[in-house]
């Protein structure tokens, strides 16, 4: 079980959280103007990297806040977590 | 009395505390501190079980948790029978009842032993080869027979009578293993006040030092050093000692699971104590001091009872003061077995040692043993063991440096101690995803790069010299606690010479002998040869094909021999072959420990509404909806479900019914931007909805498919009372929070779950208004003042209420929201007035029928995550003029606009008495060739009392265009003919709600 650093509550066990998939995929500001391919990429295309990945987490059974974390998908080490709208300090794709 | 092989003195057993156990009906005496194994050995009993596949007689191979053979059933009374207890781990206590396993009719005379003679049939992969055909034999013959023959012990058939506990704990340093490395690590780690846990699987801490009579540490005998170290650790308040606690799983982020055994060893266990406790430890740093396992040697019939690992012979002699035999032959390819031979000789046992190594490769241990007068044959190989139910001797022969085998001779023996070298116990390290490195000098995989905050020390790290083990353990403990202290220990040097050997050279036809690699799964060297010959070259494939290493001992004794043999056959270096994956649990864990207190009513938490008790008193039957217990129907007398539902439906249509709708999800959406937020989340428009009005809302996921629905009331310009489906409440709130926090943080809105704040009482039926009117104050209930789809606040029975005029039944109806604490009182007040109106409580089944008669959908029943609003005929609800809402763009994807999508329709069977199966498939023509194209499926199907016939809802390709046409629906035996209709069967115009 992961130990996830919620930026608001500190280290908490994984069972308090819900994963939200890859981070930093902005919803298009005017979805109606983009073509089907671009919309499909927003909806479904993910990088699924081996290594560092920025991903979204929701402290669902805690403060209910969404935040981002940098996790190594090989080792499951979490390098850092940061609030929505912030950038990670090191390493990952921001 | 105490057994003829009990040594007159020595050992760590407590001779002042006699105990007796029962083995296969025989009562046998021993001492406190014995394991079941040592107690049986004291009585010269080695033959304690039959092997898995060949039913060969088996005895003890080891002295500890790596034991593959000696698995006994332990009977502690009704509901307390455990199969597959390792006799080498189970502690002897007074009155313990044990049985051998895997034989019929008895251990001595076992019909299954015929398998040993038939063994050419049972080669590697024989399941795959033998049970191929005929197909129908699988169900009738093969599977039942294989199932009956499979497994070792018998699973208990009574509920577990014991109690189990669960505990979460945090520490700075967790040390696993309390041998010399672990003790030194715990001493160093706890010097600075850090919280240290020291866990060990055995009853007594000290590891190998507990049977080391000859080594000294810092001038003290090893066992005295252990006692002092433990006393020191006990005196430190920051140290927690956890004996009888096996670290069986190493998970992410230093999350380690321990199984602590609390009562099995007690003569009279207090009833209040749990039997076992699951510890879930989150450690800052971990020191793995898990030691090493001795490898068996591979030679013909190396599994005969009386053939043990050499170190295990030493443990039985030194620690338990029992002689595993009176005439012991040790066979080895390294120095460690000499220590065992020396100790056995010192205990008065007749000792011979056979060393595979040529004389020149042996170290000073050779001269030391010869000096004691023991016969040592160097440069010899073992050809075979003699004896069946007990070893009677070993056939040995000289082995020339060129590999030529000389003249054989037989050494008489009643016990053999074999040593094929040592394998560091890297199980936990590997579970933590640490990378292993092959060390050719040790002929073993050792920890290389750790992935988590941990370090290995001692034999687990490939160190075998006592002084080095202690120093490494101490340094690891200090480093784990954030220090850099080191300490040199003065310890007796440990002879560690060793030259690896895979299978002992023999002059026999290798295809005709059984030389066991994996004792528990009966895998021989021959099987591994066969697997590689048949093309299984990856060790992972060889493992699965032969099942080597897949038994409950996790291949502790067998893995390295199997890997080495595969590498040898393939003529590859061992590291190129690699090793198989280690997985939890390290040793078997009882289900009780894993489950803990989560049994019976605690298995799954139940959510109950304030009206639950009332419904129980009325004899309601309940159904589970998510975690909620919902009243399903209220039978009167001996009514069955259908009779009760027919009566409840009629009551609602003709008079009035009362229904507990508390479980509906409720979310309060408040703030200056509340309406804008609603506009973006739902397909509907909200800006123009006036306060005091309700609207049926539909929300989509971003992919355009329906997520949830529910009635929404606008209480004020900046306040919405949203309802969701019962099961969808958490999902919907999470969905809303996600968009609010991550996409539209600029919106000033607050979301609060209010599901449990309100009890919701639905009063539905033509007489609903009359029934509640006298109880309501502050709200004008007149039809024009309080129309359908309106909401008012006021009081009912003096309790504040949010009163909704809404209907999920198609009748005039109200949903009365009151604070949950008043829910039952208001419910009972309404019910008390109900007699004159024919008021009838109804459950979820009636609710389902009533809504289906009107064609109202249930999300999750009519929808499955691939259904759009238009598919349900609800496209008109979409506020298309809105610039954007979640899912809007996806509705314009070509597939979601394509013709031929499945659409919601009604289905009326030609036979009005036939109620279709929900999930039944729908086809256009039953006579199409197979595979018949399915047009869709039935989503809801009921007997409708209002229509006096069966009705169904379905999703059907191009459904709305098919209205009026005939289709066929599958039944359990065939098809039935039916007609597609509009999805509404009663009051299709929806007039009754306005009454």
PDB file of C-alpha atoms in Angstrom, chain B residues 696-873:
ATOM      1  CA  UNK B 696     -35.057  16.250 -13.554  1.00  0.00           C
ATOM      2  CA  UNK B 697     -31.344  16.528 -14.249  1.00  0.00           C
ATOM      3  CA  UNK B 698     -29.066  14.332 -16.337  1.00  0.00           C
ATOM      4  CA  UNK B 699     -25.287  14.425 -16.187  1.00  0.00           C
ATOM      5  CA  UNK B 700     -22.759  12.916 -18.552  1.00  0.00           C
ATOM      6  CA  UNK B 701     -19.174  11.847 -18.306  1.00  0.00           C
ATOM      7  CA  UNK B 702     -16.819  13.693 -20.620  1.00  0.00           C
ATOM      8  CA  UNK B 703     -17.178  10.837 -23.108  1.00  0.00           C
ATOM      9  CA  UNK B 704     -20.856  11.691 -23.608  1.00  0.00           C
ATOM     10  CA  UNK B 705     -22.365   8.737 -21.774  1.00  0.00           C
ATOM     11  CA  UNK B 706     -24.830   9.096 -18.927  1.00  0.00           C
ATOM     12  CA  UNK B 707     -23.217   9.182 -15.479  1.00  0.00           C
ATOM     13  CA  UNK B 708     -26.205   9.801 -13.222  1.00  0.00           C
ATOM     14  CA  UNK B 709     -29.603  11.407 -12.910  1.00  0.00           C
ATOM     15  CA  UNK B 710     -31.872  12.822 -10.241  1.00  0.00           C
ATOM     16  CA  UNK B 711     -34.277  15.543  -9.304  1.00  0.00           C
ATOM     17  CA  UNK B 712     -32.695  18.892  -8.479  1.00  0.00           C
ATOM     18  CA  UNK B 713     -34.491  21.562  -6.473  1.00  0.00           C
ATOM     19  CA  UNK B 714     -33.511  25.190  -6.584  1.00  0.00           C
ATOM     20  CA  UNK B 715     -34.037  26.439  -3.052  1.00  0.00           C
ATOM     21  CA  UNK B 716     -32.633  29.899  -3.645  1.00  0.00           C
ATOM     22  CA  UNK B 717     -30.782  31.765  -6.356  1.00  0.00           C
ATOM     23  CA  UNK B 718     -27.496  30.491  -4.960  1.00  0.00           C
ATOM     24  CA  UNK B 719     -28.594  27.137  -3.505  1.00  0.00           C
ATOM     25  CA  UNK B 720     -29.451  23.816  -5.157  1.00  0.00           C
ATOM     26  CA  UNK B 721     -30.555  20.603  -3.485  1.00  0.00           C
ATOM     27  CA  UNK B 722     -29.304  17.874  -5.810  1.00  0.00           C
ATOM     28  CA  UNK B 723     -30.371  14.245  -5.565  1.00  0.00           C
ATOM     29  CA  UNK B 724     -28.455  11.366  -7.114  1.00  0.00           C
ATOM     30  CA  UNK B 725     -29.032   7.642  -7.451  1.00  0.00           C
ATOM     31  CA  UNK B 726     -28.461   5.633  -4.273  1.00  0.00           C
ATOM     32  CA  UNK B 727     -25.348   3.944  -5.585  1.00  0.00           C
ATOM     33  CA  UNK B 728     -24.048   6.967  -7.485  1.00  0.00           C
ATOM     34  CA  UNK B 729     -23.768   9.507  -4.662  1.00  0.00           C
ATOM     35  CA  UNK B 730     -20.012   9.250  -3.950  1.00  0.00           C
ATOM     36  CA  UNK B 731     -19.195   8.983  -7.650  1.00  0.00           C
ATOM     37  CA  UNK B 732     -21.213  12.085  -8.496  1.00  0.00           C
ATOM     38  CA  UNK B 733     -19.726  14.161  -5.696  1.00  0.00           C
ATOM     39  CA  UNK B 734     -16.217  13.104  -6.738  1.00  0.00           C
ATOM     40  CA  UNK B 735     -17.026  13.975 -10.353  1.00  0.00           C
ATOM     41  CA  UNK B 736     -18.279  17.424  -9.343  1.00  0.00           C
ATOM     42  CA  UNK B 737     -15.324  18.079  -7.040  1.00  0.00           C
ATOM     43  CA  UNK B 738     -12.936  17.038  -9.780  1.00  0.00           C
ATOM     44  CA  UNK B 739     -14.273  19.642 -12.232  1.00  0.00           C
ATOM     45  CA  UNK B 740     -14.678  22.311  -9.596  1.00  0.00           C
ATOM     46  CA  UNK B 741     -11.160  21.932  -8.222  1.00  0.00           C
ATOM     47  CA  UNK B 742      -9.199  21.169 -11.348  1.00  0.00           C
ATOM     48  CA  UNK B 743     -10.997  22.732 -14.329  1.00  0.00           C
ATOM     49  CA  UNK B 744     -13.032  25.610 -12.939  1.00  0.00           C
ATOM     50  CA  UNK B 745     -11.311  26.741  -9.729  1.00  0.00           C
ATOM     51  CA  UNK B 746     -12.547  30.252 -10.519  1.00  0.00           C
ATOM     52  CA  UNK B 747     -16.142  29.280  -9.700  1.00  0.00           C
ATOM     53  CA  UNK B 748     -17.251  30.270  -6.219  1.00  0.00           C
ATOM     54  CA  UNK B 749     -19.216  27.176  -5.240  1.00  0.00           C
ATOM     55  CA  UNK B 750     -19.244  24.797  -2.300  1.00  0.00           C
ATOM     56  CA  UNK B 751     -20.324  21.150  -2.532  1.00  0.00           C
ATOM     57  CA  UNK B 752     -21.500  19.295   0.567  1.00  0.00           C
ATOM     58  CA  UNK B 753     -22.756  15.752   0.825  1.00  0.00           C
ATOM     59  CA  UNK B 754     -26.055  15.829   2.727  1.00  0.00           C
ATOM     60  CA  UNK B 755     -27.145  12.248   2.070  1.00  0.00           C
ATOM     61  CA  UNK B 756     -27.162  11.316   5.726  1.00  0.00           C
ATOM     62  CA  UNK B 757     -28.515  14.666   6.976  1.00  0.00           C
ATOM     63  CA  UNK B 758     -32.012  14.017   5.666  1.00  0.00           C
ATOM     64  CA  UNK B 759     -34.481  11.204   5.994  1.00  0.00           C
ATOM     65  CA  UNK B 760     -36.652  11.107   2.868  1.00  0.00           C
ATOM     66  CA  UNK B 761     -40.204   9.837   3.132  1.00  0.00           C
ATOM     67  CA  UNK B 762     -41.996   9.357  -0.179  1.00  0.00           C
ATOM     68  CA  UNK B 763     -45.793   9.516   0.073  1.00  0.00           C
ATOM     69  CA  UNK B 764     -47.246   8.530  -3.283  1.00  0.00           C
ATOM     70  CA  UNK B 765     -50.787   7.941  -4.508  1.00  0.00           C
ATOM     71  CA  UNK B 766     -54.047   9.716  -5.220  1.00  0.00           C
ATOM     72  CA  UNK B 767     -54.694  10.299  -1.507  1.00  0.00           C
ATOM     73  CA  UNK B 768     -51.193  11.579  -0.702  1.00  0.00           C
ATOM     74  CA  UNK B 769     -52.201  15.212  -0.271  1.00  0.00           C
ATOM     75  CA  UNK B 770     -55.149  14.427   1.991  1.00  0.00           C
ATOM     76  CA  UNK B 771     -52.984  12.172   4.088  1.00  0.00           C
ATOM     77  CA  UNK B 772     -50.220  14.644   4.880  1.00  0.00           C
ATOM     78  CA  UNK B 773     -52.131  17.925   4.762  1.00  0.00           C
ATOM     79  CA  UNK B 774     -53.046  18.163   8.467  1.00  0.00           C
ATOM     80  CA  UNK B 775     -49.462  17.481   9.480  1.00  0.00           C
ATOM     81  CA  UNK B 776     -47.920  20.212   7.309  1.00  0.00           C
ATOM     82  CA  UNK B 777     -47.648  23.822   8.432  1.00  0.00           C
ATOM     83  CA  UNK B 778     -46.293  26.837   6.599  1.00  0.00           C
ATOM     84  CA  UNK B 779     -46.847  25.374   3.098  1.00  0.00           C
ATOM     85  CA  UNK B 780     -49.912  25.790   0.932  1.00  0.00           C
ATOM     86  CA  UNK B 781     -50.466  22.326  -0.500  1.00  0.00           C
ATOM     87  CA  UNK B 782     -53.178  23.392  -2.957  1.00  0.00           C
ATOM     88  CA  UNK B 783     -52.547  22.090  -6.454  1.00  0.00           C
ATOM     89  CA  UNK B 784     -52.038  25.498  -8.057  1.00  0.00           C
ATOM     90  CA  UNK B 785     -50.007  26.872  -5.155  1.00  0.00           C
ATOM     91  CA  UNK B 786     -47.742  23.802  -4.998  1.00  0.00           C
ATOM     92  CA  UNK B 787     -47.674  22.188  -8.429  1.00  0.00           C
ATOM     93  CA  UNK B 788     -45.859  19.067  -9.576  1.00  0.00           C
ATOM     94  CA  UNK B 789     -42.052  19.586  -9.632  1.00  0.00           C
ATOM     95  CA  UNK B 790     -42.088  22.252  -6.967  1.00  0.00           C
ATOM     96  CA  UNK B 791     -40.272  22.465  -3.642  1.00  0.00           C
ATOM     97  CA  UNK B 792     -41.269  24.310  -0.459  1.00  0.00           C
ATOM     98  CA  UNK B 793     -39.799  24.688   2.976  1.00  0.00           C
ATOM     99  CA  UNK B 794     -41.985  24.545   6.049  1.00  0.00           C
ATOM    100  CA  UNK B 795     -42.807  22.159   8.850  1.00  0.00           C
ATOM    101  CA  UNK B 796     -44.271  18.704   9.173  1.00  0.00           C
ATOM    102  CA  UNK B 797     -45.225  17.453  12.627  1.00  0.00           C
ATOM    103  CA  UNK B 798     -43.404  20.585  13.830  1.00  0.00           C
ATOM    104  CA  UNK B 799     -40.147  19.452  12.219  1.00  0.00           C
ATOM    105  CA  UNK B 800     -38.491  21.616   9.542  1.00  0.00           C
ATOM    106  CA  UNK B 801     -38.906  20.056   6.128  1.00  0.00           C
ATOM    107  CA  UNK B 802     -37.932  20.494   2.539  1.00  0.00           C
ATOM    108  CA  UNK B 803     -41.070  19.246   0.894  1.00  0.00           C
ATOM    109  CA  UNK B 804     -40.742  18.123  -2.733  1.00  0.00           C
ATOM    110  CA  UNK B 805     -43.742  17.506  -4.915  1.00  0.00           C
ATOM    111  CA  UNK B 806     -42.180  14.871  -7.146  1.00  0.00           C
ATOM    112  CA  UNK B 807     -43.064  11.405  -8.301  1.00  0.00           C
ATOM    113  CA  UNK B 808     -41.141   8.330  -9.333  1.00  0.00           C
ATOM    114  CA  UNK B 809     -44.346   6.295  -9.424  1.00  0.00           C
ATOM    115  CA  UNK B 810     -46.473   8.281 -11.859  1.00  0.00           C
ATOM    116  CA  UNK B 811     -48.900   9.185  -9.072  1.00  0.00           C
ATOM    117  CA  UNK B 812     -49.478  12.404  -7.182  1.00  0.00           C
ATOM    118  CA  UNK B 813     -46.634  12.339  -4.725  1.00  0.00           C
ATOM    119  CA  UNK B 814     -44.465  14.083  -2.186  1.00  0.00           C
ATOM    120  CA  UNK B 815     -40.957  13.447  -0.953  1.00  0.00           C
ATOM    121  CA  UNK B 816     -40.636  14.730   2.577  1.00  0.00           C
ATOM    122  CA  UNK B 817     -37.080  15.620   3.601  1.00  0.00           C
ATOM    123  CA  UNK B 818     -36.663  15.986   7.360  1.00  0.00           C
ATOM    124  CA  UNK B 819     -33.559  15.968   9.567  1.00  0.00           C
ATOM    125  CA  UNK B 820     -32.498  12.316   9.837  1.00  0.00           C
ATOM    126  CA  UNK B 821     -32.949  12.239  13.613  1.00  0.00           C
ATOM    127  CA  UNK B 822     -36.659  12.997  13.176  1.00  0.00           C
ATOM    128  CA  UNK B 823     -37.123  10.590  10.302  1.00  0.00           C
ATOM    129  CA  UNK B 824     -38.720   7.764  12.208  1.00  0.00           C
ATOM    130  CA  UNK B 825     -40.983  10.022  14.303  1.00  0.00           C
ATOM    131  CA  UNK B 826     -42.375  11.775  11.216  1.00  0.00           C
ATOM    132  CA  UNK B 827     -42.731   8.444   9.410  1.00  0.00           C
ATOM    133  CA  UNK B 828     -44.699   6.996  12.318  1.00  0.00           C
ATOM    134  CA  UNK B 829     -46.872  10.102  12.604  1.00  0.00           C
ATOM    135  CA  UNK B 830     -47.816   9.813   8.929  1.00  0.00           C
ATOM    136  CA  UNK B 831     -48.351   6.095   9.270  1.00  0.00           C
ATOM    137  CA  UNK B 832     -50.615   6.571  12.272  1.00  0.00           C
ATOM    138  CA  UNK B 833     -52.960   8.646  10.133  1.00  0.00           C
ATOM    139  CA  UNK B 834     -52.860   6.176   7.286  1.00  0.00           C
ATOM    140  CA  UNK B 835     -55.539   3.676   8.273  1.00  0.00           C
ATOM    141  CA  UNK B 836     -58.421   5.713   6.891  1.00  0.00           C
ATOM    142  CA  UNK B 837     -56.607   6.197   3.558  1.00  0.00           C
ATOM    143  CA  UNK B 838     -55.502   2.633   2.982  1.00  0.00           C
ATOM    144  CA  UNK B 839     -51.867   3.699   3.474  1.00  0.00           C
ATOM    145  CA  UNK B 840     -49.502   0.871   2.584  1.00  0.00           C
ATOM    146  CA  UNK B 841     -45.748   0.746   3.082  1.00  0.00           C
ATOM    147  CA  UNK B 842     -43.952  -0.398  -0.061  1.00  0.00           C
ATOM    148  CA  UNK B 843     -40.417  -1.438  -0.842  1.00  0.00           C
ATOM    149  CA  UNK B 844     -37.908  -1.120  -3.631  1.00  0.00           C
ATOM    150  CA  UNK B 845     -39.430  -3.892  -5.739  1.00  0.00           C
ATOM    151  CA  UNK B 846     -42.776  -2.097  -5.940  1.00  0.00           C
ATOM    152  CA  UNK B 847     -40.951   1.156  -6.642  1.00  0.00           C
ATOM    153  CA  UNK B 848     -39.215  -0.573  -9.568  1.00  0.00           C
ATOM    154  CA  UNK B 849     -42.473  -1.899 -11.009  1.00  0.00           C
ATOM    155  CA  UNK B 850     -44.310   1.424 -10.663  1.00  0.00           C
ATOM    156  CA  UNK B 851     -41.578   3.394 -12.385  1.00  0.00           C
ATOM    157  CA  UNK B 852     -41.253   0.802 -15.159  1.00  0.00           C
ATOM    158  CA  UNK B 853     -45.006   1.041 -15.822  1.00  0.00           C
ATOM    159  CA  UNK B 854     -44.400   4.719 -16.460  1.00  0.00           C
ATOM    160  CA  UNK B 855     -41.179   4.060 -18.386  1.00  0.00           C
ATOM    161  CA  UNK B 856     -38.852   5.885 -15.962  1.00  0.00           C
ATOM    162  CA  UNK B 857     -35.278   4.633 -16.279  1.00  0.00           C
ATOM    163  CA  UNK B 858     -32.906   3.587 -13.535  1.00  0.00           C
ATOM    164  CA  UNK B 859     -29.299   4.545 -14.145  1.00  0.00           C
ATOM    165  CA  UNK B 860     -27.257   1.377 -14.015  1.00  0.00           C
ATOM    166  CA  UNK B 861     -30.218  -0.773 -14.989  1.00  0.00           C
ATOM    167  CA  UNK B 862     -31.325   0.781 -18.276  1.00  0.00           C
ATOM    168  CA  UNK B 863     -27.836   2.250 -18.757  1.00  0.00           C
ATOM    169  CA  UNK B 864     -24.442   0.590 -18.704  1.00  0.00           C
ATOM    170  CA  UNK B 865     -21.945   3.373 -19.328  1.00  0.00           C
ATOM    171  CA  UNK B 866     -22.414   3.338 -23.118  1.00  0.00           C
ATOM    172  CA  UNK B 867     -25.825   5.020 -23.285  1.00  0.00           C
ATOM    173  CA  UNK B 868     -26.455   8.607 -24.355  1.00  0.00           C
ATOM    174  CA  UNK B 869     -29.462  10.792 -23.479  1.00  0.00           C
ATOM    175  CA  UNK B 870     -30.831  10.341 -26.982  1.00  0.00           C
ATOM    176  CA  UNK B 871     -30.556   6.553 -26.645  1.00  0.00           C
ATOM    177  CA  UNK B 872     -33.042   6.827 -23.778  1.00  0.00           C
ATOM    178  CA  UNK B 873     -35.280   9.207 -25.698  1.00  0.00           C
TER     179      UNK B 873
END
